[in-house]
Coordinates of C-alpha atoms and ligand atoms in Angstrom, one line a residue:
Chain A
X9 CA -10.4 11.4 -18.9
X10 CA -11.0 9.5 -22.1
X11 CA -8.1 7.1 -23.0
X12 CA -7.8 5.9 -26.6
X13 CA -9.0 2.2 -26.9
X14 CA -6.4 1.1 -29.1
X15 CA -2.6 2.3 -28.6
X16 CA -0.7 1.5 -31.9
X17 CA 2.6 2.2 -29.8
X18 CA 2.0 -0.4 -27.2
X19 CA 0.9 -3.1 -29.8
X20 CA 3.9 -2.2 -31.6
X21 CA 6.0 -2.8 -28.6
X22 CA 4.2 -6.2 -28.0
X23 CA 4.7 -7.0 -31.7
X24 CA 8.4 -6.2 -31.6
X25 CA 9.1 -8.2 -28.3
X26 CA 7.1 -11.1 -29.7
X27 CA 9.1 -10.9 -32.9
X28 CA 12.2 -11.3 -30.8
X29 CA 11.0 -14.2 -28.8
X30 CA 9.8 -15.9 -32.2
X31 CA 13.1 -15.5 -34.0
X32 CA 14.8 -16.9 -30.8
X33 CA 13.3 -20.2 -31.8
X34 CA 15.9 -21.3 -34.4
X35 CA 14.4 -24.7 -34.8
X36 CA 11.0 -23.8 -36.1
X37 CA 12.6 -21.2 -38.5
X38 CA 14.6 -24.1 -40.1
X39 CA 11.6 -26.1 -40.5
X40 CA 9.7 -23.1 -42.3
X41 CA 12.6 -22.3 -44.7
X42 CA 15.2 -25.3 -45.3
X43 CA 12.8 -28.2 -45.3
X44 CA 10.8 -26.8 -48.1
X45 CA 14.2 -25.9 -50.0
X46 CA 15.1 -29.6 -49.8
X47 CA 12.0 -30.9 -50.7
X48 CA 11.9 -28.6 -53.6
X49 CA 15.2 -30.3 -54.7
X50 CA 13.7 -33.9 -54.3
X51 CA 10.5 -33.2 -56.0
X52 CA 11.7 -31.1 -58.9
X53 CA 12.2 -33.9 -61.4
X54 CA 8.6 -35.2 -60.5
X55 CA 7.3 -31.9 -61.4
X56 CA 9.0 -31.7 -64.4
X57 CA 7.6 -35.3 -65.7
X58 CA 3.9 -34.1 -64.6
X59 CA 4.0 -30.8 -66.4
X60 CA 5.5 -32.4 -69.6
X61 CA 2.5 -34.9 -69.3
X62 CA 0.2 -31.8 -69.3
X63 CA 1.8 -30.3 -72.3
X64 CA 4.1 -28.1 -70.9
X65 CA 7.3 -29.3 -72.4
X66 CA 9.5 -26.4 -71.8
X67 CA 8.9 -26.6 -67.9
X68 CA 11.5 -27.4 -65.5
X69 CA 9.1 -28.6 -62.8
X70 CA 10.1 -25.7 -60.4
X71 CA 6.7 -24.1 -61.6
X72 CA 5.2 -26.9 -59.8
X73 CA 7.2 -27.7 -56.5
X74 CA 8.3 -24.2 -55.7
X75 CA 4.5 -22.9 -55.3
X76 CA 3.8 -26.6 -54.0
X77 CA 6.1 -26.5 -51.1
X78 CA 5.9 -22.9 -50.5
X79 CA 2.1 -23.5 -49.7
X80 CA 2.6 -26.7 -47.9
X81 CA 5.0 -25.1 -45.5
X82 CA 3.3 -21.8 -45.1
X83 CA 0.6 -23.8 -43.1
X84 CA 3.3 -24.3 -40.5
X85 CA 2.9 -20.6 -39.4
X86 CA -0.3 -21.4 -38.0
X87 CA 1.7 -22.9 -35.2
X88 CA 3.7 -19.5 -35.0
X89 CA 0.5 -17.9 -34.1
X90 CA -0.3 -20.3 -31.1
X91 CA 3.1 -20.4 -30.0
X92 CA 3.2 -16.7 -29.3
X93 CA 0.2 -17.1 -27.0
X94 CA 0.9 -20.5 -25.6
X95 CA 4.4 -19.8 -24.6
X96 CA 3.3 -16.6 -22.4
X97 CA 1.4 -19.0 -20.4
X98 CA 4.1 -21.4 -20.1
X99 CA 6.6 -18.4 -18.9
X100 CA 3.9 -17.1 -16.4
X101 CA 3.9 -13.7 -18.4
X102 CA 0.3 -14.0 -19.7
X103 CA -1.1 -12.8 -16.6
X104 CA 1.5 -10.1 -16.5
X105 CA 0.6 -8.8 -19.8
X106 CA -3.4 -9.0 -19.1
X107 CA -2.6 -6.8 -15.7
X108 CA -0.6 -4.3 -17.6
X109 CA -2.2 -1.5 -19.4
X110 CA -2.3 -3.2 -22.8
X111 CA -5.6 -3.9 -24.1
X112 CA -6.7 -7.3 -25.3
X113 CA -7.0 -6.2 -28.6
X114 CA -3.3 -4.6 -28.6
X115 CA -2.1 -7.9 -27.2
X116 CA -3.8 -10.1 -30.0
X117 CA -2.7 -7.6 -32.7
X118 CA 0.6 -7.4 -31.5
X119 CA 1.3 -11.1 -31.1
X120 CA -0.1 -11.8 -34.6
X121 CA 2.1 -9.5 -36.2
X122 CA 5.5 -11.4 -36.1
X123 CA 3.4 -14.3 -37.9
X124 CA 2.6 -12.1 -40.6
X125 CA 6.1 -10.9 -40.9
X126 CA 7.7 -14.3 -40.7
X127 CA 5.1 -15.8 -43.1
X128 CA 5.8 -13.1 -45.5
X129 CA 9.5 -13.4 -45.0
X130 CA 9.3 -17.5 -45.6
X131 CA 7.3 -16.9 -49.0
X132 CA 9.8 -14.3 -50.1
X133 CA 12.9 -16.4 -49.4
X134 CA 11.2 -19.5 -51.0
X135 CA 10.2 -17.8 -54.1
X136 CA 13.5 -16.1 -54.4
X137 CA 15.2 -19.4 -53.8
X138 CA 13.1 -20.9 -56.4
X139 CA 14.1 -18.5 -59.0
X140 CA 17.8 -18.3 -58.2
X141 CA 18.3 -22.2 -57.1
X142 CA 15.6 -23.9 -59.2
X143 CA 15.3 -21.7 -62.2
X144 CA 11.8 -20.9 -61.7
X145 CA 10.3 -18.7 -64.5
X146 CA 7.0 -17.3 -65.0
X147 CA 5.2 -18.5 -68.5
X148 CA 3.5 -15.0 -68.5
X149 CA 4.9 -11.5 -68.2
X150 CA 7.4 -10.8 -65.6
X151 CA 5.4 -7.9 -64.2
X152 CA 2.2 -10.1 -64.0
X153 CA 4.3 -12.8 -62.5
X154 CA 5.7 -10.6 -59.7
X155 CA 2.6 -8.7 -58.8
X156 CA 0.6 -12.0 -59.0
X157 CA 2.8 -13.8 -56.8
X158 CA 2.9 -11.1 -54.2
X159 CA -0.8 -10.8 -54.5
X160 CA -1.5 -14.5 -53.7
X161 CA 1.1 -14.6 -51.3
X162 CA -0.3 -11.8 -49.2
X163 CA -3.6 -13.4 -49.3
X164 CA -1.8 -16.7 -48.3
X165 CA -0.2 -15.3 -45.3
X166 CA -3.2 -13.6 -44.3
X167 CA -5.2 -16.9 -44.4
X168 CA -2.8 -18.7 -42.6
X169 CA -2.8 -16.0 -39.8
X170 CA -6.6 -16.2 -39.4
X171 CA -6.5 -19.9 -39.3
X172 CA -3.7 -19.7 -36.8
X173 CA -5.9 -17.4 -34.7
X174 CA -8.7 -19.8 -34.9
X175 CA -6.7 -23.0 -33.8
X176 CA -5.0 -21.0 -31.1
X177 CA -8.6 -20.0 -29.7
X178 CA -9.8 -23.6 -30.1
X179 CA -6.6 -25.4 -28.6
X180 CA -5.7 -25.8 -25.0
X181 CA -2.3 -26.9 -25.5
X182 CA 0.5 -26.4 -27.7
X183 CA 0.4 -30.2 -28.5
X184 CA -3.3 -30.0 -29.8
X185 CA -2.0 -27.3 -31.8
X186 CA 1.0 -28.6 -33.5
X187 CA -0.9 -31.9 -34.3
X188 CA -3.8 -30.0 -35.9
X189 CA -1.2 -27.8 -37.8
X190 CA 0.7 -30.9 -39.0
X191 CA -2.5 -32.6 -40.3
X192 CA -3.8 -29.5 -41.7
X193 CA -0.8 -28.9 -43.5
X194 CA 0.1 -32.4 -45.0
X195 CA -3.6 -33.7 -45.2
X196 CA -5.1 -30.4 -46.8
X197 CA -1.9 -29.6 -48.4
X198 CA -1.6 -32.8 -50.2
X199 CA -5.6 -32.4 -51.0
X200 CA -5.1 -29.1 -52.1
X201 CA -2.4 -30.1 -54.8
X202 CA 1.1 -29.4 -52.9
X203 CA 2.6 -32.6 -53.8
X204 CA 0.9 -33.6 -57.1
X205 CA -1.5 -31.2 -59.2
X206 CA -4.9 -31.7 -58.3
X207 CA -6.0 -33.2 -61.8
X208 CA -3.8 -36.4 -61.0
X209 CA -5.4 -37.0 -57.8
X210 CA -8.0 -39.6 -57.2
X211 CA -11.6 -38.6 -57.9
X212 CA -12.8 -38.2 -54.2
X213 CA -9.6 -35.9 -53.5
X214 CA -10.7 -33.6 -56.6
X215 CA -13.9 -33.4 -55.0
X216 CA -12.3 -32.3 -51.7
X217 CA -9.7 -30.1 -53.0
X218 CA -11.6 -27.0 -53.3
X219 CA -12.5 -26.8 -49.6
X220 CA -8.8 -26.3 -48.7
X221 CA -7.1 -23.2 -48.5
X222 CA -4.1 -24.6 -50.1
X223 CA -5.9 -25.5 -53.3
X224 CA -6.9 -21.7 -53.8
X225 CA -3.3 -20.4 -53.2
X226 CA -2.0 -23.3 -55.6
X227 CA -4.6 -22.2 -57.9
X228 CA -3.5 -18.8 -57.9
X229 CA 0.1 -19.4 -58.3
X230 CA -0.6 -21.9 -61.1
X231 CA -2.7 -19.5 -63.2
X232 CA 0.2 -16.9 -63.0
X233 CA 3.5 -19.0 -63.4
X234 CA 2.3 -22.0 -65.2
X235 CA -0.5 -20.9 -67.5
X236 CA 0.6 -17.4 -67.8
X237 CA -2.8 -15.9 -67.2
X238 CA -3.3 -12.2 -66.4
X239 CA -3.7 -10.7 -63.1
X240 CA -7.8 -11.1 -63.3
X241 CA -7.4 -14.5 -63.2
X242 CA -6.2 -14.6 -59.3
X243 CA -9.1 -12.3 -58.1
X244 CA -11.1 -15.5 -57.1
X245 CA -8.4 -17.4 -55.3
X246 CA -7.3 -14.2 -53.5
X247 CA -10.9 -13.5 -52.7
X248 CA -11.3 -17.1 -51.3
X249 CA -8.0 -16.7 -49.0
X250 CA -9.0 -13.5 -47.8
X251 CA -12.4 -14.9 -46.7
X252 CA -10.7 -17.7 -45.2
X253 CA -8.7 -15.1 -43.2
X254 CA -11.7 -13.3 -42.3
X255 CA -13.6 -16.3 -41.3
X256 CA -10.7 -17.6 -39.2
X257 CA -10.2 -14.4 -37.4
X258 CA -14.0 -14.1 -36.6
X259 CA -14.2 -17.7 -35.4
X260 CA -11.1 -17.0 -33.3
X261 CA -12.4 -13.7 -31.9
X262 CA -15.5 -15.6 -30.9
X263 CA -14.0 -18.4 -29.0
X264 CA -10.9 -16.6 -27.7
X265 CA -10.8 -15.7 -24.2
X266 CA -8.2 -13.9 -22.4
X267 CA -8.8 -15.7 -19.2
X268 CA -8.5 -19.2 -21.1
X269 CA -5.8 -21.4 -19.5
X270 CA -3.5 -22.4 -22.2
X271 CA -0.6 -25.1 -21.7
X272 CA 2.7 -24.7 -23.2
X273 CA 5.7 -27.1 -23.2
X274 CA 7.2 -27.1 -20.0
Chain B
X18 CA -15.4 10.3 -0.6
X19 CA -12.3 8.4 -0.6
X20 CA -11.1 8.1 -4.1
X21 CA -7.5 6.8 -3.6
X22 CA -6.0 3.5 -2.7
X23 CA -7.8 0.1 -2.8
X24 CA -11.3 -0.5 -1.4
X25 CA -12.7 -4.0 -1.7
X26 CA -16.2 -4.9 -0.4
X27 CA -18.5 -7.8 -0.3
X28 CA -16.3 -9.9 -2.8
X29 CA -17.6 -13.1 -3.3
X30 CA -16.0 -15.9 -5.8
X31 CA -16.9 -19.7 -6.2
X32 CA -14.9 -22.2 -8.3
X33 CA -17.9 -24.5 -9.2
X34 CA -19.5 -25.4 -6.1
X35 CA -16.4 -24.4 -4.2
X36 CA -17.1 -21.0 -2.4
X37 CA -13.7 -19.6 -1.7
X38 CA -14.6 -15.8 -1.1
X39 CA -17.6 -15.2 0.9
X40 CA -18.2 -11.6 1.3
X41 CA -14.7 -10.2 1.8
X42 CA -13.8 -6.5 2.7
X43 CA -10.3 -5.2 2.5
X44 CA -9.0 -1.7 2.1
X45 CA -5.6 -0.1 1.9
X46 CA -5.0 3.6 2.1
X47 CA -2.2 5.4 0.3
X48 CA 0.9 4.8 2.0
X49 CA -0.4 1.8 3.9
X50 CA 0.7 -1.7 4.1
X51 CA -1.9 -4.3 4.2
X52 CA -0.5 -8.0 5.1
X53 CA -2.8 -10.6 3.7
X54 CA -2.5 -13.7 5.9
X55 CA -4.2 -16.9 5.8
X56 CA -3.7 -20.7 5.4
X57 CA -3.0 -22.4 2.1
X58 CA -6.1 -22.3 -0.2
X59 CA -7.7 -19.6 1.8
X60 CA -8.3 -17.4 -1.4
X61 CA -5.4 -14.8 -1.1
X62 CA -4.2 -15.1 -4.6
X63 CA -8.0 -15.5 -5.8
X64 CA -8.7 -12.1 -4.2
X65 CA -5.4 -10.4 -5.6
X66 CA -6.4 -11.8 -9.1
X67 CA -9.8 -10.5 -9.1
X68 CA -8.6 -7.1 -7.9
X69 CA -6.3 -7.2 -10.7
X70 CA -8.8 -7.9 -13.3
X71 CA -7.5 -11.4 -14.0
X72 CA -10.4 -13.3 -13.0
X73 CA -14.0 -12.5 -12.6
X74 CA -16.0 -12.0 -9.4
X75 CA -19.3 -13.5 -8.4
X76 CA -20.3 -10.3 -6.5
X77 CA -18.6 -7.5 -4.6
X78 CA -17.0 -4.2 -5.5
X79 CA -13.2 -3.2 -6.1
X80 CA -12.3 0.2 -6.2
X81 CA -8.5 1.1 -7.5
X82 CA -7.6 4.8 -7.0
X83 CA -11.3 5.8 -7.4
X84 CA -11.7 3.7 -10.4
X85 CA -14.4 0.9 -10.5
X86 CA -11.9 -1.9 -11.2
X87 CA -14.8 -4.5 -12.1
X88 CA -16.5 -2.3 -14.2
X89 CA -13.6 -0.7 -15.8
X90 CA -10.7 -3.0 -15.4
X91 CA -8.5 -1.2 -18.1
X92 CA -8.9 2.1 -16.1
X93 CA -8.0 0.6 -13.1
X94 CA -4.7 -1.1 -14.6
X95 CA -3.1 2.4 -15.1
X96 CA -2.7 2.4 -11.4
X97 CA -2.0 -1.2 -10.7
X98 CA 0.9 -3.2 -10.2
X99 CA 0.9 -7.0 -9.6
X100 CA 3.4 -9.7 -9.0
X101 CA 1.5 -12.9 -9.1
X102 CA 2.3 -15.9 -7.0
X103 CA 3.5 -17.5 -10.0
X104 CA 6.9 -16.5 -11.4
X105 CA 6.4 -14.4 -14.9
X106 CA 9.6 -13.5 -16.6
X107 CA 11.0 -13.9 -20.3
X108 CA 13.9 -16.2 -19.6
X109 CA 15.6 -15.7 -22.9
X110 CA 15.4 -11.9 -22.7
X111 CA 17.6 -9.8 -20.5
X112 CA 16.9 -8.4 -16.9
X113 CA 16.8 -5.1 -18.5
X114 CA 14.5 -6.1 -21.3
X115 CA 12.3 -7.5 -19.0
X116 CA 11.9 -4.5 -17.0
X117 CA 11.9 -2.1 -19.8
X118 CA 9.1 -4.0 -21.7
X119 CA 6.8 -3.7 -18.7
X120 CA 7.7 0.0 -18.2
X121 CA 6.7 0.8 -21.9
X122 CA 3.7 -1.2 -21.7
X123 CA 2.5 1.2 -18.8
X124 CA 3.3 4.2 -21.1
X125 CA 6.7 5.4 -19.9
X126 CA 8.9 7.4 -22.5
X127 CA 12.3 6.2 -23.5
X128 CA 13.6 8.8 -21.4
X129 CA 12.6 8.3 -18.0
X130 CA 12.5 4.8 -18.6
X131 CA 16.1 3.9 -18.1
X132 CA 16.7 6.0 -15.2
X133 CA 13.7 4.2 -13.5
X134 CA 14.8 0.8 -14.6
X135 CA 18.3 1.6 -13.0
X136 CA 16.5 2.7 -9.9
X137 CA 14.5 -0.3 -9.4
X138 CA 17.2 -2.7 -10.2
X139 CA 19.5 -0.7 -7.5
X140 CA 16.7 -1.1 -5.1
X141 CA 16.4 -4.8 -5.6
X142 CA 19.9 -5.7 -6.2
X143 CA 19.8 -6.2 -9.8
X144 CA 22.1 -3.6 -11.1
X145 CA 25.1 -5.9 -11.8
X146 CA 22.5 -8.4 -13.4
X147 CA 20.8 -6.1 -15.9
X148 CA 22.5 -7.4 -19.0
X149 CA 22.1 -11.2 -18.0
X150 CA 19.4 -13.4 -19.5
X151 CA 16.5 -13.7 -16.8
X152 CA 16.6 -17.6 -17.7
X153 CA 20.2 -17.7 -16.2
X154 CA 19.3 -16.1 -12.6
X155 CA 19.3 -18.0 -9.7
X156 CA 15.9 -18.7 -8.2
X157 CA 16.2 -15.7 -5.7
X158 CA 17.3 -13.3 -8.3
X159 CA 14.3 -14.3 -10.6
X160 CA 11.9 -13.6 -7.9
X161 CA 13.7 -10.1 -7.4
X162 CA 13.2 -9.3 -11.1
X163 CA 9.7 -10.7 -10.8
X164 CA 8.7 -8.2 -8.1
X165 CA 10.8 -5.3 -9.8
X166 CA 8.5 -5.8 -12.9
X167 CA 5.4 -5.1 -11.1
X168 CA 6.8 -1.8 -9.7
X169 CA 8.8 -0.7 -12.5
X170 CA 5.9 1.7 -13.7
X171 CA 5.2 3.5 -10.3
X172 CA 1.7 1.7 -9.5
X173 CA -0.4 3.6 -6.9
X174 CA -1.8 0.2 -5.8
X175 CA 0.7 -2.6 -5.6
X176 CA -0.2 -6.4 -5.0
X177 CA 2.8 -8.5 -4.0
X178 CA 1.7 -12.3 -3.8
X179 CA 4.3 -14.0 -1.7
X180 CA 7.4 -12.0 -3.2
X181 CA 9.7 -13.6 -0.8
X182 CA 9.2 -17.2 -1.4
X183 CA 12.6 -18.7 -1.8
X184 CA 14.6 -15.8 -1.1
X185 CA 17.5 -15.7 0.8
X186 CA 17.9 -13.3 4.0
X187 CA 19.5 -10.5 2.2
X188 CA 16.7 -10.6 -0.9
X189 CA 13.9 -10.8 1.9
X190 CA 15.6 -7.4 3.5
X191 CA 15.8 -5.9 -0.1
X192 CA 12.2 -6.6 -0.6
X193 CA 10.8 -5.4 2.6
X194 CA 12.9 -2.2 2.3
X195 CA 11.6 -1.6 -1.0
X196 CA 8.0 -2.1 0.2
X197 CA 8.5 0.3 3.1
X198 CA 10.0 3.1 0.8
X199 CA 7.1 2.7 -1.7
X200 CA 4.6 3.0 1.0
X201 CA 6.4 6.0 2.5
X202 CA 6.0 7.3 -1.0
X203 CA 2.3 7.1 -1.1
X204 CA 1.9 3.4 -2.5
X205 CA -1.0 1.2 -1.1
X206 CA 0.5 -2.0 -0.9
X207 CA -1.2 -5.4 -0.5
X208 CA 1.4 -7.9 0.8
X209 CA 0.4 -11.7 0.9
X210 CA 3.1 -13.9 2.7
X211 CA 3.4 -16.9 4.8
X212 CA 6.4 -15.4 6.6
X213 CA 4.6 -13.6 9.7
X214 CA 7.8 -11.9 10.9
X215 CA 7.9 -10.0 7.5
X216 CA 4.5 -8.6 8.5
X217 CA 6.1 -7.6 11.8
X218 CA 8.9 -6.2 10.4
X219 CA 6.9 -4.0 7.8
X220 CA 4.5 -3.2 10.9
X221 CA 1.6 -3.7 8.4
X222 CA -1.6 -3.7 9.1
X223 CA -3.0 -7.2 9.0
X224 CA -6.0 -8.5 7.3
X225 CA -6.4 -12.6 7.9
X226 CA -8.3 -14.5 5.5
X227 CA -9.9 -17.9 6.4
X228 CA -12.4 -20.0 5.0
X229 CA -13.6 -17.2 2.7
X230 CA -13.9 -14.5 5.2
X231 CA -11.6 -12.0 6.8
X232 CA -11.6 -13.2 10.3
X233 CA -9.5 -10.5 12.1
X234 CA -8.3 -7.1 11.1
X235 CA -5.8 -4.6 12.6
X236 CA -2.4 -3.4 13.5
X237 CA -0.1 -6.3 14.5
X238 CA -0.3 -4.9 18.0
X239 CA -4.1 -4.9 17.7
X240 CA -4.1 -8.5 16.7
X241 CA -1.5 -9.7 19.5
X242 CA -3.5 -7.7 22.2
X243 CA -7.0 -9.2 21.2
X244 CA -6.2 -12.6 20.2
X245 CA -3.0 -14.0 22.3
X246 CA -1.7 -13.1 25.5
X247 CA 1.7 -13.5 27.1
X248 CA 2.3 -16.5 29.8
X249 CA 4.8 -17.9 31.9
X250 CA 5.5 -21.6 31.7
X251 CA 7.0 -23.9 34.4
X252 CA 8.0 -27.4 34.1
X253 CA 7.9 -29.6 37.1
X254 CA 9.3 -33.1 37.7
X255 CA 6.1 -34.9 38.8
X256 CA 3.2 -32.8 40.5
X257 CA 3.3 -29.0 40.6
X258 CA 2.4 -27.6 44.1
X259 CA -1.6 -27.4 44.4
X260 CA -1.9 -23.8 45.0
X261 CA -0.1 -22.8 42.1
X262 CA -2.3 -20.9 39.4
X263 CA -2.2 -21.9 35.9
X264 CA -3.3 -24.4 33.5
X265 CA -1.7 -27.7 33.8
X266 CA -0.7 -29.7 30.7
X267 CA 1.5 -33.1 30.5
X268 CA 5.0 -32.1 29.7
X269 CA 7.0 -33.1 26.6
X270 CA 9.0 -35.4 28.7
X271 CA 7.1 -38.3 30.5
X272 CA 6.5 -37.6 34.1
X273 CA 6.6 -34.1 33.9
X274 CA 3.9 -31.5 33.9
X275 CA 3.8 -28.0 32.4
X276 CA 1.8 -25.1 34.1
X277 CA 1.0 -22.3 31.9
X278 CA 0.1 -19.1 33.9
X279 CA -1.3 -16.2 31.3
X280 CA -0.3 -12.9 32.3
X281 CA 0.1 -9.4 31.2
X282 CA 3.4 -8.8 33.3
X283 CA 5.5 -11.7 32.6
X284 CA 8.5 -10.8 34.7
X285 CA 6.4 -9.5 37.9
X286 CA 4.5 -12.8 37.8
X287 CA 7.3 -14.8 37.4
X288 CA 9.2 -13.6 40.3
X289 CA 6.0 -13.9 42.5
X290 CA 5.5 -17.4 41.4
X291 CA 9.3 -18.4 42.1
X292 CA 8.9 -16.5 45.5
X293 CA 6.0 -18.7 46.5
X294 CA 7.3 -22.0 45.3
X295 CA 8.9 -23.1 48.5
X296 CA 10.4 -26.6 48.7
X297 CA 8.6 -27.2 45.3
X298 CA 11.4 -24.8 43.8
X299 CA 13.5 -28.3 44.0
X300 CA 11.7 -30.3 41.4
X301 CA 11.3 -27.2 39.0
X302 CA 13.0 -28.3 35.7
X303 CA 12.8 -25.2 33.7
X304 CA 11.1 -21.9 33.1
X305 CA 10.2 -19.7 30.3
X306 CA 8.2 -16.6 29.4
X307 CA 6.2 -16.8 26.3
X308 CA 5.8 -13.4 24.8
X309 CA 2.7 -12.9 22.6
X310 CA 3.6 -12.9 18.7
X311 CA 1.8 -12.3 15.5
X312 CA 2.2 -16.0 15.0
X313 CA 0.6 -17.0 18.2
X314 CA -2.1 -14.6 17.5
X315 CA -2.5 -16.0 14.1
X316 CA -2.7 -19.8 15.3
X317 CA -5.2 -18.6 17.8
X318 CA -7.2 -17.2 14.7
X319 CA -6.9 -20.0 12.2
X320 CA -6.4 -22.8 14.6
X321 CA -3.3 -24.7 15.5
X322 CA -3.6 -27.3 12.8
X323 CA -3.8 -24.8 10.3
X324 CA -7.6 -25.3 9.4
X325 CA -6.9 -24.6 5.9
X326 CA -9.1 -22.9 3.6
X327 CA -10.5 -26.0 2.2
X328 CA -11.0 -27.9 5.5
X329 CA -12.3 -24.8 7.1
X330 CA -14.9 -24.2 4.2
X331 CA -15.9 -27.9 4.8
X332 CA -16.4 -27.1 8.5
X333 CA -18.5 -24.1 7.5
X334 CA -20.6 -25.8 5.2
X335 CA -21.3 -28.8 7.6
Ligands
ATP24 N1 -8.9 -21.8 -11.2 C1 -9.2 -22.6 -10.2 N2 -10.1 -23.4 -10.4 C2 -10.8 -24.2 -9.4 N3 -10.5 -23.9 -8.3 C3 -9.2 -23.0 -7.8 C4 -8.8 -22.0 -9.0 N4 -7.8 -21.6 -8.4 C5 -8.1 -21.5 -6.9 N5 -8.7 -22.7 -6.6 C6 -9.1 -23.2 -5.4 O1 -9.4 -22.0 -4.4 C7 -8.9 -21.8 -3.3 C8 -8.2 -20.7 -3.1 O2 -6.8 -20.7 -3.7 P1 -6.1 -19.6 -3.7 O3 -5.0 -19.7 -4.8 O4 -6.6 -18.2 -4.0 O5 -5.4 -19.6 -2.3 P2 -4.1 -18.8 -1.7 O6 -5.0 -18.4 -0.3 O7 -3.3 -17.9 -2.6 O8 -3.2 -20.0 -1.3 P3 -1.7 -20.2 -1.0 O9 -1.4 -19.6 0.3 O10 -1.5 -21.6 -1.0 O11 -1.1 -19.6 -2.3 C9 -8.3 -23.1 -3.3 O12 -8.9 -24.1 -2.4 C10 -8.1 -23.4 -4.7 O13 -7.9 -24.9 -4.7
MG25 MG1 -1.8 -17.9 -3.4

């Protein structure tokens, strides 16, 4: 009897349950959504000054701070990936899952889906709030603006997931993961231009910026929203983000072992 | 060719240079309950984990319902249920969701699932708790849920690793009743425990694991007959009569002597001994018949001081 190697139904069951578990963690959801919204309000005047200096007199600052904070906090989704795995260890259910008929691939995919959904929902909420609350307007056509932002956001969420999978495979404890995610978010986010745009950063930071995933997401958003360029302008940023996603997932797949012992909070 | 149940042969496993299993063989036919006994650290959990595909083996064979579990763990899992020693439940989900989830993962359809969950819940006294969050259950209730989750999908081979730890008398009875029922339905059950009366109550076939090897195997009756015998114990104030047979040991109370007389017919021997005591009966303090039990057989096998797995491995290595 030949069994199918991947059951979408089972992976879907795992995804549905994992999403439920992830959503029950209200604290993290607040960090993902309300913290960036608050930061946008605080930083908007600064953004406006910067854009004015760069010759965008009509800008209200949202063009800078909405993508900035969205990208900065999007990176925190890497912890979500890890949490999905680490907490199963904490609850003792990881071994049960492994002893069940679920294949490793079904488990990994199932446990990754919630991060994709949460990451996408987070960006959707932040961009909508940017438009509604902070008066964000794209300087190009509306269609380009919407499609462009969606394309960059989708690539960003995938990149975050890929990095999250890699971090999950590399870290042994949830604490290590959350330190890595925090450092990655703040340091790489800052370097990438999430707080102030890269061209006002010190020289060394400008050299390092292109090596951060955040830089590419921000570049994509900036070309669409601030500079009003066409969709062709985001091909490279999106490609880089997707490459990061693939690289992270590959590294994760190479290093990840179902039998590894992970330590959640307890 | 036997292609059902569980068959383990030559199983070996080391953690670093600590050899935990050194060629273990274990079988459980359909409908059979195998009590896996052994001191702390003997390797019971290691053995069940390997059989369930959670840890790797260094050598040996594991066959589950005719499937080579080491080569095709995914194939073997279709027939397998495991309640690990460590509790594994989702605390923020309801008892029902916990059960349904693992039934679904095993491929059960929505329709059969509700009935089956109700059935398993009833068997383990969880019916009134189905809507409650698992995290709000008491320790014993959690253990019952944990056990129920291992059998909700009707496995053909079931490993229960200490399912009654922390359980009250009633829970214990429920678990034993469920195990008996499963065996009656043709399930091969491997039952790890430190409570020997459970093994006697289940009338399980026993395998005793010690120092990485199965040191004894058989029915409870076999083990008792082979490794222990009944005895009559008499305690005297001072010296017992010289012509009295048996082994002399200093009594628990200073100045007393314990005489242990092994026998296959305790009451016959006792009346004979008493009749022959004569005046010595005057300083006889107490009389006791020691019936052989699984516990005495077990202690004879693994050593009175519970030569634990680790100590025994050290001894064996020396
Ligand atoms: N992951 C591990 N790494 C190293 N040593 C281990 C590991 N797991 C178990 N051991 C060792 O292997 C031996 C057997 O452990 P195991 O858990 O299988 O014993 P057990 O018979 O189930 O004991 P208990 O009755 O206490 O549950 C012990 O000495 C233990 O310290
Ligand atoms: Mg154990």
